GROMACS .gro file of C-alpha atoms in nm:
model
  341
    1UNK     CA    1   6.978  -5.911  -3.768
    2UNK     CA    2   6.689  -5.890  -3.516
    3UNK     CA    3   6.633  -5.533  -3.397
    4UNK     CA    4   6.349  -5.573  -3.142
    5UNK     CA    5   6.244  -5.212  -3.188
    6UNK     CA    6   5.895  -5.063  -3.163
    7UNK     CA    7   5.813  -4.842  -3.459
    8UNK     CA    8   5.542  -4.585  -3.524
    9UNK     CA    9   5.525  -4.557  -3.904
   10UNK     CA   10   5.323  -4.279  -4.068
   11UNK     CA   11   5.307  -4.266  -4.447
   12UNK     CA   12   5.086  -4.261  -4.756
   13UNK     CA   13   4.939  -4.601  -4.856
   14UNK     CA   14   5.062  -4.537  -5.210
   15UNK     CA   15   5.043  -4.845  -5.440
   16UNK     CA   16   5.061  -5.070  -5.132
   17UNK     CA   17   5.428  -4.991  -5.059
   18UNK     CA   18   5.343  -4.936  -4.694
   19UNK     CA   19   5.247  -5.303  -4.658
   20UNK     CA   20   5.583  -5.414  -4.795
   21UNK     CA   21   5.764  -5.170  -4.564
   22UNK     CA   22   5.570  -5.301  -4.261
   23UNK     CA   23   5.650  -5.661  -4.359
   24UNK     CA   24   6.020  -5.578  -4.396
   25UNK     CA   25   6.023  -5.395  -4.060
   26UNK     CA   26   5.873  -5.710  -3.902
   27UNK     CA   27   6.119  -5.942  -4.079
   28UNK     CA   28   6.400  -5.733  -3.931
   29UNK     CA   29   6.253  -5.788  -3.583
   30UNK     CA   30   6.048  -5.469  -3.534
   31UNK     CA   31   5.690  -5.426  -3.410
   32UNK     CA   32   5.500  -5.166  -3.615
   33UNK     CA   33   5.199  -4.941  -3.560
   34UNK     CA   34   5.097  -4.784  -3.892
   35UNK     CA   35   4.894  -4.472  -3.975
   36UNK     CA   36   4.808  -4.308  -4.306
   37UNK     CA   37   4.961  -3.957  -4.330
   38UNK     CA   38   4.627  -3.817  -4.453
   39UNK     CA   39   4.283  -3.822  -4.291
   40UNK     CA   40   4.132  -4.015  -4.582
   41UNK     CA   41   4.211  -4.176  -4.916
   42UNK     CA   42   3.898  -4.025  -5.075
   43UNK     CA   43   3.955  -3.842  -5.406
   44UNK     CA   44   3.811  -3.516  -5.269
   45UNK     CA   45   4.036  -3.520  -4.960
   46UNK     CA   46   4.350  -3.594  -5.160
   47UNK     CA   47   4.260  -3.336  -5.424
   48UNK     CA   48   4.190  -3.058  -5.172
   49UNK     CA   49   4.511  -3.128  -4.978
   50UNK     CA   50   4.707  -3.095  -5.300
   51UNK     CA   51   4.530  -2.787  -5.435
   52UNK     CA   52   4.428  -2.594  -5.119
   53UNK     CA   53   4.535  -2.761  -4.795
   54UNK     CA   54   4.378  -2.490  -4.573
   55UNK     CA   55   4.030  -2.620  -4.661
   56UNK     CA   56   4.123  -2.946  -4.489
   57UNK     CA   57   4.285  -2.799  -4.176
   58UNK     CA   58   3.999  -2.894  -3.943
   59UNK     CA   59   3.996  -3.257  -4.058
   60UNK     CA   60   4.378  -3.281  -4.048
   61UNK     CA   61   4.382  -3.151  -3.690
   62UNK     CA   62   4.114  -3.401  -3.584
   63UNK     CA   63   4.302  -3.684  -3.751
   64UNK     CA   64   4.629  -3.584  -3.585
   65UNK     CA   65   4.459  -3.573  -3.243
   66UNK     CA   66   4.331  -3.927  -3.307
   67UNK     CA   67   4.689  -4.048  -3.367
   68UNK     CA   68   4.805  -3.868  -3.052
   69UNK     CA   69   4.531  -4.025  -2.839
   70UNK     CA   70   4.585  -4.377  -2.972
   71UNK     CA   71   4.965  -4.374  -2.935
   72UNK     CA   72   5.023  -4.163  -2.622
   73UNK     CA   73   5.053  -4.460  -2.386
   74UNK     CA   74   5.285  -4.660  -2.613
   75UNK     CA   75   5.663  -4.663  -2.614
   76UNK     CA   76   5.843  -4.634  -2.948
   77UNK     CA   77   6.211  -4.658  -3.040
   78UNK     CA   78   6.155  -4.505  -3.384
   79UNK     CA   79   5.890  -4.269  -3.520
   80UNK     CA   80   5.925  -4.300  -3.897
   81UNK     CA   81   5.737  -4.055  -4.119
   82UNK     CA   82   5.741  -4.061  -4.500
   83UNK     CA   83   5.700  -3.725  -4.677
   84UNK     CA   84   5.493  -3.568  -4.396
   85UNK     CA   85   5.262  -3.397  -4.644
   86UNK     CA   86   5.003  -3.256  -4.406
   87UNK     CA   87   5.147  -3.233  -4.055
   88UNK     CA   88   5.278  -2.898  -3.931
   89UNK     CA   89   5.597  -2.834  -3.729
   90UNK     CA   90   5.380  -2.778  -3.421
   91UNK     CA   91   5.220  -3.121  -3.467
   92UNK     CA   92   5.563  -3.288  -3.494
   93UNK     CA   93   5.676  -3.111  -3.176
   94UNK     CA   94   5.365  -3.239  -2.994
   95UNK     CA   95   5.433  -3.591  -3.120
   96UNK     CA   96   5.793  -3.565  -2.999
   97UNK     CA   97   5.670  -3.444  -2.661
   98UNK     CA   98   5.472  -3.765  -2.596
   99UNK     CA   99   5.740  -3.991  -2.747
  100UNK     CA  100   6.050  -3.843  -2.587
  101UNK     CA  101   6.257  -4.163  -2.611
  102UNK     CA  102   6.193  -4.223  -2.980
  103UNK     CA  103   6.433  -4.140  -3.261
  104UNK     CA  104   6.239  -3.938  -3.520
  105UNK     CA  105   6.321  -4.022  -3.881
  106UNK     CA  106   6.187  -3.848  -4.192
  107UNK     CA  107   6.211  -3.985  -4.546
  108UNK     CA  108   6.123  -3.763  -4.842
  109UNK     CA  109   6.032  -3.962  -5.153
  110UNK     CA  110   5.905  -3.650  -5.327
  111UNK     CA  111   6.109  -3.341  -5.397
  112UNK     CA  112   6.099  -3.044  -5.161
  113UNK     CA  113   6.011  -2.838  -5.468
  114UNK     CA  114   5.677  -3.020  -5.473
  115UNK     CA  115   5.631  -3.012  -5.094
  116UNK     CA  116   5.808  -2.692  -4.978
  117UNK     CA  117   5.630  -2.699  -4.640
  118UNK     CA  118   5.841  -3.000  -4.546
  119UNK     CA  119   6.156  -2.781  -4.538
  120UNK     CA  120   6.051  -2.647  -4.196
  121UNK     CA  121   6.015  -3.002  -4.063
  122UNK     CA  122   6.367  -3.124  -4.142
  123UNK     CA  123   6.540  -2.967  -3.836
  124UNK     CA  124   6.280  -3.127  -3.607
  125UNK     CA  125   6.388  -3.481  -3.696
  126UNK     CA  126   6.691  -3.666  -3.559
  127UNK     CA  127   6.762  -3.793  -3.910
  128UNK     CA  128   6.613  -3.686  -4.242
  129UNK     CA  129   6.671  -3.865  -4.573
  130UNK     CA  130   6.573  -3.777  -4.928
  131UNK     CA  131   6.579  -3.963  -5.260
  132UNK     CA  132   6.659  -3.633  -5.434
  133UNK     CA  133   7.032  -3.559  -5.450
  134UNK     CA  134   6.976  -3.195  -5.545
  135UNK     CA  135   6.764  -3.144  -5.231
  136UNK     CA  136   7.041  -3.307  -5.023
  137UNK     CA  137   7.296  -3.068  -5.175
  138UNK     CA  138   7.078  -2.764  -5.115
  139UNK     CA  139   6.925  -2.825  -4.771
  140UNK     CA  140   7.133  -2.880  -4.458
  141UNK     CA  141   7.038  -3.186  -4.257
  142UNK     CA  142   6.921  -3.406  -4.547
  143UNK     CA  143   7.106  -3.734  -4.611
  144UNK     CA  144   7.086  -3.900  -4.952
  145UNK     CA  145   6.908  -4.237  -4.969
  146UNK     CA  146   6.763  -4.358  -5.302
  147UNK     CA  147   6.429  -4.538  -5.322
  148UNK     CA  148   6.412  -4.919  -5.322
  149UNK     CA  149   6.274  -5.225  -5.495
  150UNK     CA  150   6.062  -5.485  -5.307
  151UNK     CA  151   6.100  -5.863  -5.310
  152UNK     CA  152   5.812  -5.895  -5.554
  153UNK     CA  153   6.023  -5.716  -5.817
  154UNK     CA  154   6.326  -5.924  -5.725
  155UNK     CA  155   6.114  -6.233  -5.797
  156UNK     CA  156   6.016  -6.094  -6.139
  157UNK     CA  157   6.387  -6.051  -6.215
  158UNK     CA  158   6.451  -6.420  -6.147
  159UNK     CA  159   6.199  -6.543  -6.407
  160UNK     CA  160   6.340  -6.661  -6.738
  161UNK     CA  161   6.110  -6.589  -7.034
  162UNK     CA  162   6.203  -6.625  -7.400
  163UNK     CA  163   5.937  -6.391  -7.546
  164UNK     CA  164   5.737  -6.108  -7.387
  165UNK     CA  165   5.415  -5.943  -7.505
  166UNK     CA  166   5.524  -5.577  -7.490
  167UNK     CA  167   5.837  -5.392  -7.603
  168UNK     CA  168   5.754  -5.095  -7.375
  169UNK     CA  169   5.540  -5.055  -7.064
  170UNK     CA  170   5.444  -4.716  -6.920
  171UNK     CA  171   5.234  -4.694  -6.601
  172UNK     CA  172   5.241  -4.349  -6.444
  173UNK     CA  173   5.054  -4.056  -6.298
  174UNK     CA  174   4.969  -3.803  -6.571
  175UNK     CA  175   5.183  -3.507  -6.469
  176UNK     CA  176   5.166  -3.235  -6.739
  177UNK     CA  177   5.512  -3.300  -6.887
  178UNK     CA  178   5.448  -3.675  -6.902
  179UNK     CA  179   5.113  -3.630  -7.072
  180UNK     CA  180   5.256  -3.398  -7.339
  181UNK     CA  181   5.550  -3.631  -7.420
  182UNK     CA  182   5.357  -3.959  -7.424
  183UNK     CA  183   5.069  -3.821  -7.629
  184UNK     CA  184   5.315  -3.733  -7.906
  185UNK     CA  185   5.574  -4.013  -7.884
  186UNK     CA  186   5.380  -4.336  -7.833
  187UNK     CA  187   5.159  -4.316  -8.145
  188UNK     CA  188   5.473  -4.256  -8.356
  189UNK     CA  189   5.647  -4.560  -8.206
  190UNK     CA  190   5.337  -4.778  -8.249
  191UNK     CA  191   5.322  -4.680  -8.616
  192UNK     CA  192   5.668  -4.843  -8.651
  193UNK     CA  193   5.549  -5.169  -8.494
  194UNK     CA  194   5.664  -5.111  -8.133
  195UNK     CA  195   5.429  -5.293  -7.893
  196UNK     CA  196   5.331  -5.057  -7.606
  197UNK     CA  197   5.122  -5.090  -7.290
  198UNK     CA  198   5.039  -4.740  -7.158
  199UNK     CA  199   4.834  -4.658  -6.845
  200UNK     CA  200   4.800  -4.286  -6.760
  201UNK     CA  201   4.647  -4.249  -6.415
  202UNK     CA  202   4.491  -3.929  -6.278
  203UNK     CA  203   4.273  -3.850  -5.979
  204UNK     CA  204   3.933  -3.747  -6.126
  205UNK     CA  205   3.920  -3.427  -5.921
  206UNK     CA  206   4.276  -3.344  -6.033
  207UNK     CA  207   4.177  -3.408  -6.397
  208UNK     CA  208   3.894  -3.156  -6.377
  209UNK     CA  209   4.130  -2.901  -6.222
  210UNK     CA  210   4.409  -2.968  -6.476
  211UNK     CA  211   4.174  -2.942  -6.774
  212UNK     CA  212   4.041  -2.608  -6.650
  213UNK     CA  213   4.369  -2.453  -6.534
  214UNK     CA  214   4.673  -2.612  -6.708
  215UNK     CA  215   4.762  -2.542  -7.070
  216UNK     CA  216   4.908  -2.893  -7.114
  217UNK     CA  217   4.561  -3.041  -7.057
  218UNK     CA  218   4.364  -2.808  -7.286
  219UNK     CA  219   4.179  -3.025  -7.534
  220UNK     CA  220   4.246  -3.343  -7.337
  221UNK     CA  221   3.972  -3.607  -7.319
  222UNK     CA  222   3.876  -3.816  -7.018
  223UNK     CA  223   3.906  -4.133  -7.225
  224UNK     CA  224   4.285  -4.076  -7.240
  225UNK     CA  225   4.316  -4.134  -6.862
  226UNK     CA  226   4.248  -4.403  -6.608
  227UNK     CA  227   4.087  -4.285  -6.286
  228UNK     CA  228   4.158  -4.601  -6.088
  229UNK     CA  229   4.525  -4.686  -6.025
  230UNK     CA  230   4.653  -5.028  -6.116
  231UNK     CA  231   4.695  -5.255  -5.816
  232UNK     CA  232   5.041  -5.378  -5.728
  233UNK     CA  233   4.945  -5.722  -5.860
  234UNK     CA  234   4.827  -5.575  -6.192
  235UNK     CA  235   5.147  -5.370  -6.218
  236UNK     CA  236   5.360  -5.678  -6.169
  237UNK     CA  237   5.164  -5.882  -6.422
  238UNK     CA  238   5.216  -5.614  -6.688
  239UNK     CA  239   5.585  -5.582  -6.601
  240UNK     CA  240   5.632  -5.958  -6.639
  241UNK     CA  241   5.506  -5.928  -6.996
  242UNK     CA  242   5.734  -5.635  -7.086
  243UNK     CA  243   6.096  -5.593  -7.192
  244UNK     CA  244   6.149  -5.221  -7.127
  245UNK     CA  245   6.002  -4.968  -6.883
  246UNK     CA  246   5.940  -4.611  -6.998
  247UNK     CA  247   5.999  -4.350  -6.727
  248UNK     CA  248   5.954  -3.974  -6.737
  249UNK     CA  249   6.069  -3.796  -6.425
  250UNK     CA  250   5.863  -3.516  -6.274
  251UNK     CA  251   6.020  -3.201  -6.416
  252UNK     CA  252   6.062  -3.053  -6.067
  253UNK     CA  253   6.273  -3.330  -5.915
  254UNK     CA  254   6.615  -3.482  -5.981
  255UNK     CA  255   6.588  -3.806  -5.781
  256UNK     CA  256   6.526  -4.138  -5.951
  257UNK     CA  257   6.163  -4.249  -5.951
  258UNK     CA  258   6.039  -4.561  -5.773
  259UNK     CA  259   5.981  -4.699  -6.123
  260UNK     CA  260   6.354  -4.666  -6.201
  261UNK     CA  261   6.465  -4.865  -5.896
  262UNK     CA  262   6.190  -5.125  -5.947
  263UNK     CA  263   6.306  -5.171  -6.305
  264UNK     CA  264   6.654  -5.239  -6.167
  265UNK     CA  265   6.501  -5.492  -5.923
  266UNK     CA  266   6.303  -5.665  -6.199
  267UNK     CA  267   6.611  -5.673  -6.426
  268UNK     CA  268   6.435  -5.498  -6.710
  269UNK     CA  269   6.570  -5.234  -6.947
  270UNK     CA  270   6.463  -4.872  -6.910
  271UNK     CA  271   6.410  -4.564  -7.124
  272UNK     CA  272   6.417  -4.252  -6.906
  273UNK     CA  273   6.433  -3.875  -6.937
  274UNK     CA  274   6.631  -3.844  -6.612
  275UNK     CA  275   6.995  -3.774  -6.708
  276UNK     CA  276   7.097  -3.810  -6.341
  277UNK     CA  277   7.072  -4.189  -6.375
  278UNK     CA  278   7.416  -4.180  -6.544
  279UNK     CA  279   7.571  -4.084  -6.206
  280UNK     CA  280   7.455  -4.404  -6.031
  281UNK     CA  281   7.672  -4.712  -5.991
  282UNK     CA  282   7.412  -4.941  -6.155
  283UNK     CA  283   7.403  -4.738  -6.478
  284UNK     CA  284   7.478  -4.947  -6.787
  285UNK     CA  285   7.415  -4.795  -7.130
  286UNK     CA  286   7.315  -5.137  -7.259
  287UNK     CA  287   7.026  -5.146  -7.007
  288UNK     CA  288   6.932  -4.779  -6.978
  289UNK     CA  289   6.862  -4.532  -7.258
  290UNK     CA  290   6.860  -4.169  -7.145
  291UNK     CA  291   6.631  -3.975  -7.376
  292UNK     CA  292   6.779  -3.635  -7.450
  293UNK     CA  293   6.605  -3.617  -7.785
  294UNK     CA  294   6.314  -3.820  -7.917
  295UNK     CA  295   6.488  -4.004  -8.203
  296UNK     CA  296   6.275  -4.303  -8.304
  297UNK     CA  297   6.568  -4.493  -8.460
  298UNK     CA  298   6.769  -4.462  -8.136
  299UNK     CA  299   6.476  -4.602  -7.938
  300UNK     CA  300   6.418  -4.886  -8.184
  301UNK     CA  301   6.787  -4.987  -8.177
  302UNK     CA  302   6.788  -4.982  -7.796
  303UNK     CA  303   6.481  -5.207  -7.780
  304UNK     CA  304   6.668  -5.474  -7.981
  305UNK     CA  305   6.951  -5.503  -7.722
  306UNK     CA  306   6.954  -5.779  -7.457
  307UNK     CA  307   6.957  -5.695  -7.082
  308UNK     CA  308   7.306  -5.715  -6.929
  309UNK     CA  309   7.329  -5.831  -6.560
  310UNK     CA  310   7.494  -5.589  -6.315
  311UNK     CA  311   7.722  -5.651  -6.015
  312UNK     CA  312   7.527  -5.841  -5.742
  313UNK     CA  313   7.653  -5.623  -5.455
  314UNK     CA  314   7.533  -5.310  -5.633
  315UNK     CA  315   7.199  -5.479  -5.708
  316UNK     CA  316   7.139  -5.573  -5.342
  317UNK     CA  317   7.220  -5.220  -5.221
  318UNK     CA  318   6.894  -5.090  -5.374
  319UNK     CA  319   6.666  -5.353  -5.212
  320UNK     CA  320   6.399  -5.266  -4.954
  321UNK     CA  321   6.595  -5.476  -4.705
  322UNK     CA  322   6.906  -5.255  -4.740
  323UNK     CA  323   6.695  -4.936  -4.743
  324UNK     CA  324   6.525  -5.025  -4.415
  325UNK     CA  325   6.852  -5.139  -4.256
  326UNK     CA  326   6.978  -4.785  -4.309
  327UNK     CA  327   6.660  -4.635  -4.156
  328UNK     CA  328   6.666  -4.864  -3.851
  329UNK     CA  329   7.039  -4.849  -3.780
  330UNK     CA  330   7.067  -4.471  -3.828
  331UNK     CA  331   7.376  -4.528  -4.037
  332UNK     CA  332   7.517  -4.277  -4.283
  333UNK     CA  333   7.426  -4.313  -4.647
  334UNK     CA  334   7.619  -4.564  -4.856
  335UNK     CA  335   7.798  -4.463  -5.176
  336UNK     CA  336   7.555  -4.472  -5.467
  337UNK     CA  337   7.727  -4.265  -5.734
  338UNK     CA  338   8.001  -4.368  -5.974
  339UNK     CA  339   8.336  -4.267  -5.825
  340UNK     CA  340   8.462  -3.946  -5.984
  341UNK     CA  341   8.119  -3.802  -6.068
   0.00000   0.00000   0.00000
């Protein structure tokens, strides 16, 4: 369906997802103006915003004024902001003041536990969605909408391959709980012949901070981490060569990671620590192993099982196309959980 809407989209250029979102907006008939939600993608800027935002206030204000100046004479139907990590309620009110006819939509793809400042922003939006069901239960005005998989992952799922190079692939940011678990578990699995590709990414500035301040990183070595994230193309190439994706949720959020939904899109099996995945309608114990204890035999037996296709209607519901349809149409959330749970 062609929507013919003008959209101002503000969000982090994380792993190139913003490009896929813009493309999907355009394929659904929208015209899009895009802005990063941070003044810069430099390591120092991102690190300071995360550790002590007040040091960046001057630059954030200047950047916001730039967006205001460049968009003030344009007419938008939708102002779509993802996460809204750095903008204040006053900034959002100013943006609403110059775009009075636009419907303001917020999507949180991180937990409010990690970005508590965003709680004050929710009432300012006409519609606010979150991928985190616990946040939706606890904060009035949040509608539940899981993350999505892009067409590139759908294409991976269509490929038929008889033998793949890796039993397990793990590409993730090195949050403390992930680092502790992977450092212990992967060497033990490899000693039993399990073929693993592991890529632990960390911002270099964040690594220095973590090593100095977090107990989980005491004794860590820089050689254990990658300081340049894999590109989307590199991610896909590794996934094509892998049977099972290993996922460890951030310990302060209940929503399913992007990796979980992409694994669904690519029709790969998954090992995850997120017990909430059992609530979702795509859950199949043949495809998804929920790790509640780190039993090597259980993992080995799971790796030997073949992937089992799921219902096509359920599969489509988690696509980027369906996700953006919900954003554009302002419709209520669909049903995503197994009936009765």
